[in-house]
Short mmCIF file of C-alpha atoms in Angstrom, two decimals:
data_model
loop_
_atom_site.label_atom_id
_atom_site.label_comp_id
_atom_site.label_asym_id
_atom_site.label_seq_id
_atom_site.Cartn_x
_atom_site.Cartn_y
_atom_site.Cartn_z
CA UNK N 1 0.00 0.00 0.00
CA UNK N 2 2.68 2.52 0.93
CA UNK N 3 4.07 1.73 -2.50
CA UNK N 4 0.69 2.50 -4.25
CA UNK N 5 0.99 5.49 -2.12
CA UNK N 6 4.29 6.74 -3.50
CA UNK N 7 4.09 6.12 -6.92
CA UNK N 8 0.67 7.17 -7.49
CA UNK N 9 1.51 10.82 -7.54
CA UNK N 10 4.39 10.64 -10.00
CA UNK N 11 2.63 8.28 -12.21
CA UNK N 12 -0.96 10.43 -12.67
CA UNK N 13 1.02 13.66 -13.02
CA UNK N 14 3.74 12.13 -15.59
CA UNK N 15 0.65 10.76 -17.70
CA UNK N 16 -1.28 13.61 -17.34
CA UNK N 17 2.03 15.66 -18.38
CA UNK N 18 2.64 13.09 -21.49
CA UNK N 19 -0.42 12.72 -22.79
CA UNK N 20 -1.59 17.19 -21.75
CA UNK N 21 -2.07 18.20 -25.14
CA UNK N 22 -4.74 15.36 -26.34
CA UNK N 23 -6.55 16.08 -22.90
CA UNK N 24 -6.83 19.85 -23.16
CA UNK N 25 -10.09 20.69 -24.41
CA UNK N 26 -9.16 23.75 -25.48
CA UNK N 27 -5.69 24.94 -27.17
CA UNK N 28 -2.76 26.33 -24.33
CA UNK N 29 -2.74 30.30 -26.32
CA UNK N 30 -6.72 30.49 -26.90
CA UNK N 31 -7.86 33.05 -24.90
CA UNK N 32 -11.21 32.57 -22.94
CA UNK N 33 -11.80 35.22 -20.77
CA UNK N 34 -10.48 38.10 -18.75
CA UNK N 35 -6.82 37.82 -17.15
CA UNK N 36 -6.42 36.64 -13.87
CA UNK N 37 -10.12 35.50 -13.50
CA UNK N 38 -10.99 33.33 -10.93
CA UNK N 39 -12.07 29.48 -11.51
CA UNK N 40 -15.12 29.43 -12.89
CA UNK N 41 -17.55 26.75 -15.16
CA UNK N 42 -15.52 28.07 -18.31
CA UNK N 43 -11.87 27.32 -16.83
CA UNK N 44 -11.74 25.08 -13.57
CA UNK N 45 -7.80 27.13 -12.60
CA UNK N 46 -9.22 30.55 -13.83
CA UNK N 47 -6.65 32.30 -16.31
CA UNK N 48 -3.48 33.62 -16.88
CA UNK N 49 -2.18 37.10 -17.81
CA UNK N 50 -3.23 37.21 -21.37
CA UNK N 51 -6.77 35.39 -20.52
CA UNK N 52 -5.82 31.82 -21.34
CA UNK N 53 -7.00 28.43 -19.48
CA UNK N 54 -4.33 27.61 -16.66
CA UNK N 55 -5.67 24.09 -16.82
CA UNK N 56 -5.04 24.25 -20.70
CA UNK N 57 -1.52 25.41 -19.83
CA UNK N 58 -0.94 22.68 -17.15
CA UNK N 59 -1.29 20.37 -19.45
CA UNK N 60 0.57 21.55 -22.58
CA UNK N 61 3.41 22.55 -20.05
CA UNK N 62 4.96 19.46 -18.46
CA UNK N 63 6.23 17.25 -21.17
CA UNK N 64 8.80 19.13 -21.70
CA UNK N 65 10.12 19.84 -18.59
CA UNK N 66 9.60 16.78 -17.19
CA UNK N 67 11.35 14.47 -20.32
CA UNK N 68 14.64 16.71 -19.69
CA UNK N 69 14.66 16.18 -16.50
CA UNK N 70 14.66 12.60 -16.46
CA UNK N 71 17.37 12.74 -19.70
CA UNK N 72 19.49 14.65 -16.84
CA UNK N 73 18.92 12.52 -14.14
CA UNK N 74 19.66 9.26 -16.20
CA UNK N 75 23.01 10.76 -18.05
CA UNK N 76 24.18 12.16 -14.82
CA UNK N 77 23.61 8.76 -12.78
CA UNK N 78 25.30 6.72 -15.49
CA UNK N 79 28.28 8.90 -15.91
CA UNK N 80 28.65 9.38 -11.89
CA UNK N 81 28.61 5.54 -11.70
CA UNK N 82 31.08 4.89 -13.75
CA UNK N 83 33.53 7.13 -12.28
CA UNK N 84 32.74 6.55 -9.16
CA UNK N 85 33.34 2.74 -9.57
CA UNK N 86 36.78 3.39 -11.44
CA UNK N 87 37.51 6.18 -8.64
CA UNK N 88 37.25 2.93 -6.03
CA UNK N 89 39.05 0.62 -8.03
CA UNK N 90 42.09 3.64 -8.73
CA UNK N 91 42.90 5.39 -5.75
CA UNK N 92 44.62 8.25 -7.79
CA UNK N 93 41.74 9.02 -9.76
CA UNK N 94 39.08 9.29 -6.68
CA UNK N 95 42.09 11.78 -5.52
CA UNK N 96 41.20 13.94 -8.82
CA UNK N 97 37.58 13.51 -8.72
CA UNK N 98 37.52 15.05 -5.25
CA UNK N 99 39.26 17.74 -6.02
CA UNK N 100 36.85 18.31 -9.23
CA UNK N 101 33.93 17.84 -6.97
CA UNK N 102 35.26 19.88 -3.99
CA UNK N 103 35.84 22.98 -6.56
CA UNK N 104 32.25 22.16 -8.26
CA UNK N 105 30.40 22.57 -5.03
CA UNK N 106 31.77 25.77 -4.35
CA UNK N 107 30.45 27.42 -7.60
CA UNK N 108 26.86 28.45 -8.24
CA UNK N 109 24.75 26.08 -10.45
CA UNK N 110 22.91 29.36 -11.02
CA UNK N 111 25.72 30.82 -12.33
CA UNK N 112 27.25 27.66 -14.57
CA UNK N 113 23.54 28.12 -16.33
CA UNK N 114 23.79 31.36 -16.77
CA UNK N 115 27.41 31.17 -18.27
CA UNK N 116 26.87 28.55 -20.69
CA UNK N 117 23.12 29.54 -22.05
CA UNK N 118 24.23 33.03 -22.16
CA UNK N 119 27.33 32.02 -24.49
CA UNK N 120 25.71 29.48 -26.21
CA UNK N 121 22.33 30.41 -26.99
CA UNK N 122 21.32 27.92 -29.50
CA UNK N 123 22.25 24.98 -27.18
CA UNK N 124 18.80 24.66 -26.07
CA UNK N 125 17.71 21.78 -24.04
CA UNK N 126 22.13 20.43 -24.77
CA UNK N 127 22.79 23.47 -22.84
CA UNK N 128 21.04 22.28 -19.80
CA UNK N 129 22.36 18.55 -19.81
CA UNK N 130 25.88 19.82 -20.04
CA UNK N 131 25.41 22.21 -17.42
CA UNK N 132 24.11 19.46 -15.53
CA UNK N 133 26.68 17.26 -16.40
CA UNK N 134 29.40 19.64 -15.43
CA UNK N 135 27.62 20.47 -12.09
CA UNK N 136 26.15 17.55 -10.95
CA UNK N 137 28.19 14.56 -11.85
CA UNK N 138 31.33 15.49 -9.11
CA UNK N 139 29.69 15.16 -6.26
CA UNK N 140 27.30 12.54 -8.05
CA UNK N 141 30.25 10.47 -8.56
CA UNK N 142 32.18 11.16 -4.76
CA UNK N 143 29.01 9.25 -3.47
CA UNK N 144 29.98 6.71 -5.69
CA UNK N 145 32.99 6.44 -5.02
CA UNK N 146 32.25 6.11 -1.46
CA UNK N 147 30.05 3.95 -1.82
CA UNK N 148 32.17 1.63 -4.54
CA UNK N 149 35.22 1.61 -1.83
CA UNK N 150 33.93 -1.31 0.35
CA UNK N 151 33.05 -3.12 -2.83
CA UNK N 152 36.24 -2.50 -4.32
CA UNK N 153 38.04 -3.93 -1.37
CA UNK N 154 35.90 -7.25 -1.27
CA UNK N 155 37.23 -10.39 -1.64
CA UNK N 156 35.87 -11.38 -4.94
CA UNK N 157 37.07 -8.07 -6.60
CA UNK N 158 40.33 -8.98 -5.34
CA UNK N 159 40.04 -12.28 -7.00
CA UNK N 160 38.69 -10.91 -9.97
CA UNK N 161 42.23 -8.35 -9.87
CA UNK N 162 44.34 -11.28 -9.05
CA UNK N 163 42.93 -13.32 -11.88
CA UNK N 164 44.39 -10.58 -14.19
CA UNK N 165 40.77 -9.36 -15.18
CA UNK N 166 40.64 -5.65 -17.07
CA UNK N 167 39.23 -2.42 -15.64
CA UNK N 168 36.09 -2.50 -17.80
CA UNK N 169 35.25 -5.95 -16.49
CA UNK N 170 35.63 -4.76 -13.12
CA UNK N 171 33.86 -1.94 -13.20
CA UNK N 172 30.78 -3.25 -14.97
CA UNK N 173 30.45 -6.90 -13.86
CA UNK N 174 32.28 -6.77 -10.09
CA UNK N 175 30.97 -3.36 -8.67
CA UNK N 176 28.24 -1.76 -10.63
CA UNK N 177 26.00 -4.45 -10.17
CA UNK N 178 26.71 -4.05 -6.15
CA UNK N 179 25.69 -0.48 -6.28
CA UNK N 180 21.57 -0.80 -6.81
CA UNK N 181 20.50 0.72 -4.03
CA UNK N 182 22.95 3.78 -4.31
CA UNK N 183 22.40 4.43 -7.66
CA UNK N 184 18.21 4.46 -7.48
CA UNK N 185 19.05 6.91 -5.06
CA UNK N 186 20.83 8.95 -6.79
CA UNK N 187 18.42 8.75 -9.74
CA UNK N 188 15.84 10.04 -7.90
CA UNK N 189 17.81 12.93 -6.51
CA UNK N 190 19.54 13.35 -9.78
CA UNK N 191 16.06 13.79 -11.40
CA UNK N 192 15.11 16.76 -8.82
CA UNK N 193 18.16 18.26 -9.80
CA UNK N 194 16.85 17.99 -13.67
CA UNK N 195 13.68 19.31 -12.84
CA UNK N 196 15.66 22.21 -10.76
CA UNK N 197 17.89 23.02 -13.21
CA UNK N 198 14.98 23.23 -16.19
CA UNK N 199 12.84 25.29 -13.95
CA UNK N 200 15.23 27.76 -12.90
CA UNK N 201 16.75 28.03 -16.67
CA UNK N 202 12.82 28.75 -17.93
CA UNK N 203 12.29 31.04 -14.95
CA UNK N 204 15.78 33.50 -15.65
CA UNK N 205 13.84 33.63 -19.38
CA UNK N 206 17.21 31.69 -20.72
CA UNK N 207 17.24 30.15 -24.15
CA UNK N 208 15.51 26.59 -23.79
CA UNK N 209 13.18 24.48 -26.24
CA UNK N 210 10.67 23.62 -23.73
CA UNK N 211 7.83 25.75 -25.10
CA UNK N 212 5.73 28.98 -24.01
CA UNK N 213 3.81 27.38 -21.48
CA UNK N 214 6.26 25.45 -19.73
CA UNK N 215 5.28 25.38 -15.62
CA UNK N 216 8.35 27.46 -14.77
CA UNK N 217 7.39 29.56 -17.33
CA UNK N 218 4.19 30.39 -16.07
CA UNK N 219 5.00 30.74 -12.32
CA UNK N 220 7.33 33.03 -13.57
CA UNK N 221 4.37 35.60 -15.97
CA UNK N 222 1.60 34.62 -13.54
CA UNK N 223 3.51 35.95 -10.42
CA UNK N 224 2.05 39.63 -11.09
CA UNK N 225 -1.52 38.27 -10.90
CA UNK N 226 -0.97 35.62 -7.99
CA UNK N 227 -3.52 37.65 -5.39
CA UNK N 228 -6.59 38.37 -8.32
CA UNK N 229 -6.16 34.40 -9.48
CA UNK N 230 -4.20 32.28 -7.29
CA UNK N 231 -4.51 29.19 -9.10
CA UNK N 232 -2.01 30.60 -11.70
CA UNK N 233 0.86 30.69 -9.82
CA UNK N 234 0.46 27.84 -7.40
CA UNK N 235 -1.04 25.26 -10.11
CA UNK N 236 2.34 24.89 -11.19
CA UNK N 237 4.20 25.69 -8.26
CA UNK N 238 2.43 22.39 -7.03
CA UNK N 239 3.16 20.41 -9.99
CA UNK N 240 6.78 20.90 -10.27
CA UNK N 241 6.93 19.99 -6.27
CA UNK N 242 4.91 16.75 -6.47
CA UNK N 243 6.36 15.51 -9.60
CA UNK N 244 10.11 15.89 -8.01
CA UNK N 245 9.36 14.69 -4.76
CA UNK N 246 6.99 11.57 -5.67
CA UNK N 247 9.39 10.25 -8.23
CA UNK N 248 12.18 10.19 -5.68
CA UNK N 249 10.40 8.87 -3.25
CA UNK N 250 9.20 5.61 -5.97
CA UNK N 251 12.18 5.46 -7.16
CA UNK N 252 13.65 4.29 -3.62
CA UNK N 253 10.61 2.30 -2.68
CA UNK N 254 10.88 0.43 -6.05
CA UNK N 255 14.56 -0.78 -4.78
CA UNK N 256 13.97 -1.04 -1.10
CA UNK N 257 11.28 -4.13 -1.67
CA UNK N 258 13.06 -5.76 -4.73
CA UNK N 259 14.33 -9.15 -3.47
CA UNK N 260 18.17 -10.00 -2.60
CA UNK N 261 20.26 -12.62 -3.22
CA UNK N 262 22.30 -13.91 -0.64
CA UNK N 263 26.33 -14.17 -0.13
CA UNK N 264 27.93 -17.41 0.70
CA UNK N 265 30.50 -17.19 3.33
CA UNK N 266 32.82 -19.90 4.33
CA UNK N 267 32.87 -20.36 7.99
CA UNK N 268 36.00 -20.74 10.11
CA UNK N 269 38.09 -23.94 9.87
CA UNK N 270 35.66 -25.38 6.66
CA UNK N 271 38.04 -24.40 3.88
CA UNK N 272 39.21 -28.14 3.65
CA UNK N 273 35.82 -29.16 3.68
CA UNK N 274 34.48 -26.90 1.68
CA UNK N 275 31.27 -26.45 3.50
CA UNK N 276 29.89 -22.81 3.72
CA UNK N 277 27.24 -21.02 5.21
CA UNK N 278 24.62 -18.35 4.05
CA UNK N 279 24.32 -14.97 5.01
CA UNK N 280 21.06 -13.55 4.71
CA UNK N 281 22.33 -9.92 5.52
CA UNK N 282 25.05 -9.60 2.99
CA UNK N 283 23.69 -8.59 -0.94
CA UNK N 284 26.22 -9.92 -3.63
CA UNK N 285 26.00 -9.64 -7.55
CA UNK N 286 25.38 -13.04 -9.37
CA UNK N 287 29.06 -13.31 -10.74
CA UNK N 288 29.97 -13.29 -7.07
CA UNK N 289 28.62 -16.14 -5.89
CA UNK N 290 31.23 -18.47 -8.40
CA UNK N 291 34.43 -15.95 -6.24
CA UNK N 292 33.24 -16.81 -3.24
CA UNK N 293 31.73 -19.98 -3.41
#
């Protein structure tokens, strides 16, 4: 049930976002009334500004944002994975990615967008991945790391090193697979960092392909209006926070109740025998099981 709970929100506003414009039953810059008028039988939000629909907006606006974000989260993830799996398994270059992510944190992601949209103004929607790419994947990848280190000093990767096995193998068969819970974690963060980064980007009025009515986009016009039609402003407001917060929060319940396999451990003075017991607490990739056993 708590499942249901926490991926219900995500999933109705994600569909609702995907499939806005065939659901609109009107189009997002038709005007139908006065600006900032209050919900009515005409237009359940009220309008906007210029007199359009707010729900007709909602709906046209999301897509968009909400597609970019999750291209963000996923590139970020992936490329933080890696290096924070090779950072583990190469001591000199988790020194390096520290010091990358320890200068990274102290800059502005505000700034980094402004710097590369306003220099590049036909990136678009590229603009915004690298800037999360340059921002986010540092300290993306120190948790990584972090996190890799205990793996990396098992006794199966140290097999696996022994047996003379290359660095891609290592990385993608030995630790990555040990790294599931980290990494849905970090999707889901990663993801309200896309939707952060998109929203603030629409908001400053920077060059992005996300549309007129994107939801940033209209927090940001609408903000004039907020105490004649409310419902402008926070309609979106409310959308952007749900969306963020409901995916993160599926994303980890979706890994906390997937099932485990189990390490096998030899016990103390069985070697000989070759008899070995199972440890219910310990989570080990498949390829594991054959080092240890």
């Amino acid at each position: 049930m708590r499942r249901c709970l926490t991926v219900t929100p995500a999933l109705v506003l994600v569909v609702a976002a995907a499939l806005g414009p065939s659901l609109a039953t009107r189009p997002a810059e038709e005007a139908v009334g006065i600006p900032f008028a209050r919900p009515g039988a005409d237009s359940v939000l009220g309008t906007d500004r210029l007199g359009r629909d707010v729900l007709a907006q909602l709906l046209y606006g999301g897509w968009g944002l909400l597609l970019l974000a999750g291209v963000i989260a996923i590139a970020v993830t992936v490329l933080s994975c890696v290096l924070g799996a090779i950072a583990a398994l190469r001591p000199r270059v988790g020194v390096l990615i520290e010091g990358v992510a320890d200068f990274a944190i102290l800059l502005p992601a505000v700034l980094g967008i402004l710097l590369v949209l306003t220099a590049w103004p036909d990136a678009g929607g590229y603009g915004l991945v690298v800037v999360a790419l340059l921002f986010g994947t540092p300290y993306c990848a120190r948790v990584f790391a972090a996190a890799a280190a205990g793996v990396a000093a098992s006794g199966y990767v140290e097999a696996a090193q022994a047996s003379g096995e290359t660095l891609p193998h290592l990385v993608f068969r030995e630790v990555i697979p040990n790294l599931r819970e980290v990494s849905a974690a970090q999707l889901g963060l990663r993801f309200v960092e896309g939707v952060y980064v998109v929203s603030t980007a629409s908001f400053l009025q920077l060059p992005t392909t996300l549309g007129a009515s994107n939801w940033a986009v209209m927090v940001r016009e609408n903000s004039s209006g907020m105490l004649l039609n409310p419902w402008s402003v926070l309609a979106p407001s409310l959308a952007i926070a749900v969306v963020a917060v409901s995916v993160n929060l599926a994303v980890t319940s979706f890994d906390q109740h997937r099932p485990r396999r189990f390490a096998i451990r030899r016990t103390r003075g069985s070697e000989s025998l070759g008899q070995a017991r199972v440890d219910p607490r310990e989570p080990v990739a498949g390829n594991a099981l054959e080092e240890q056993g």
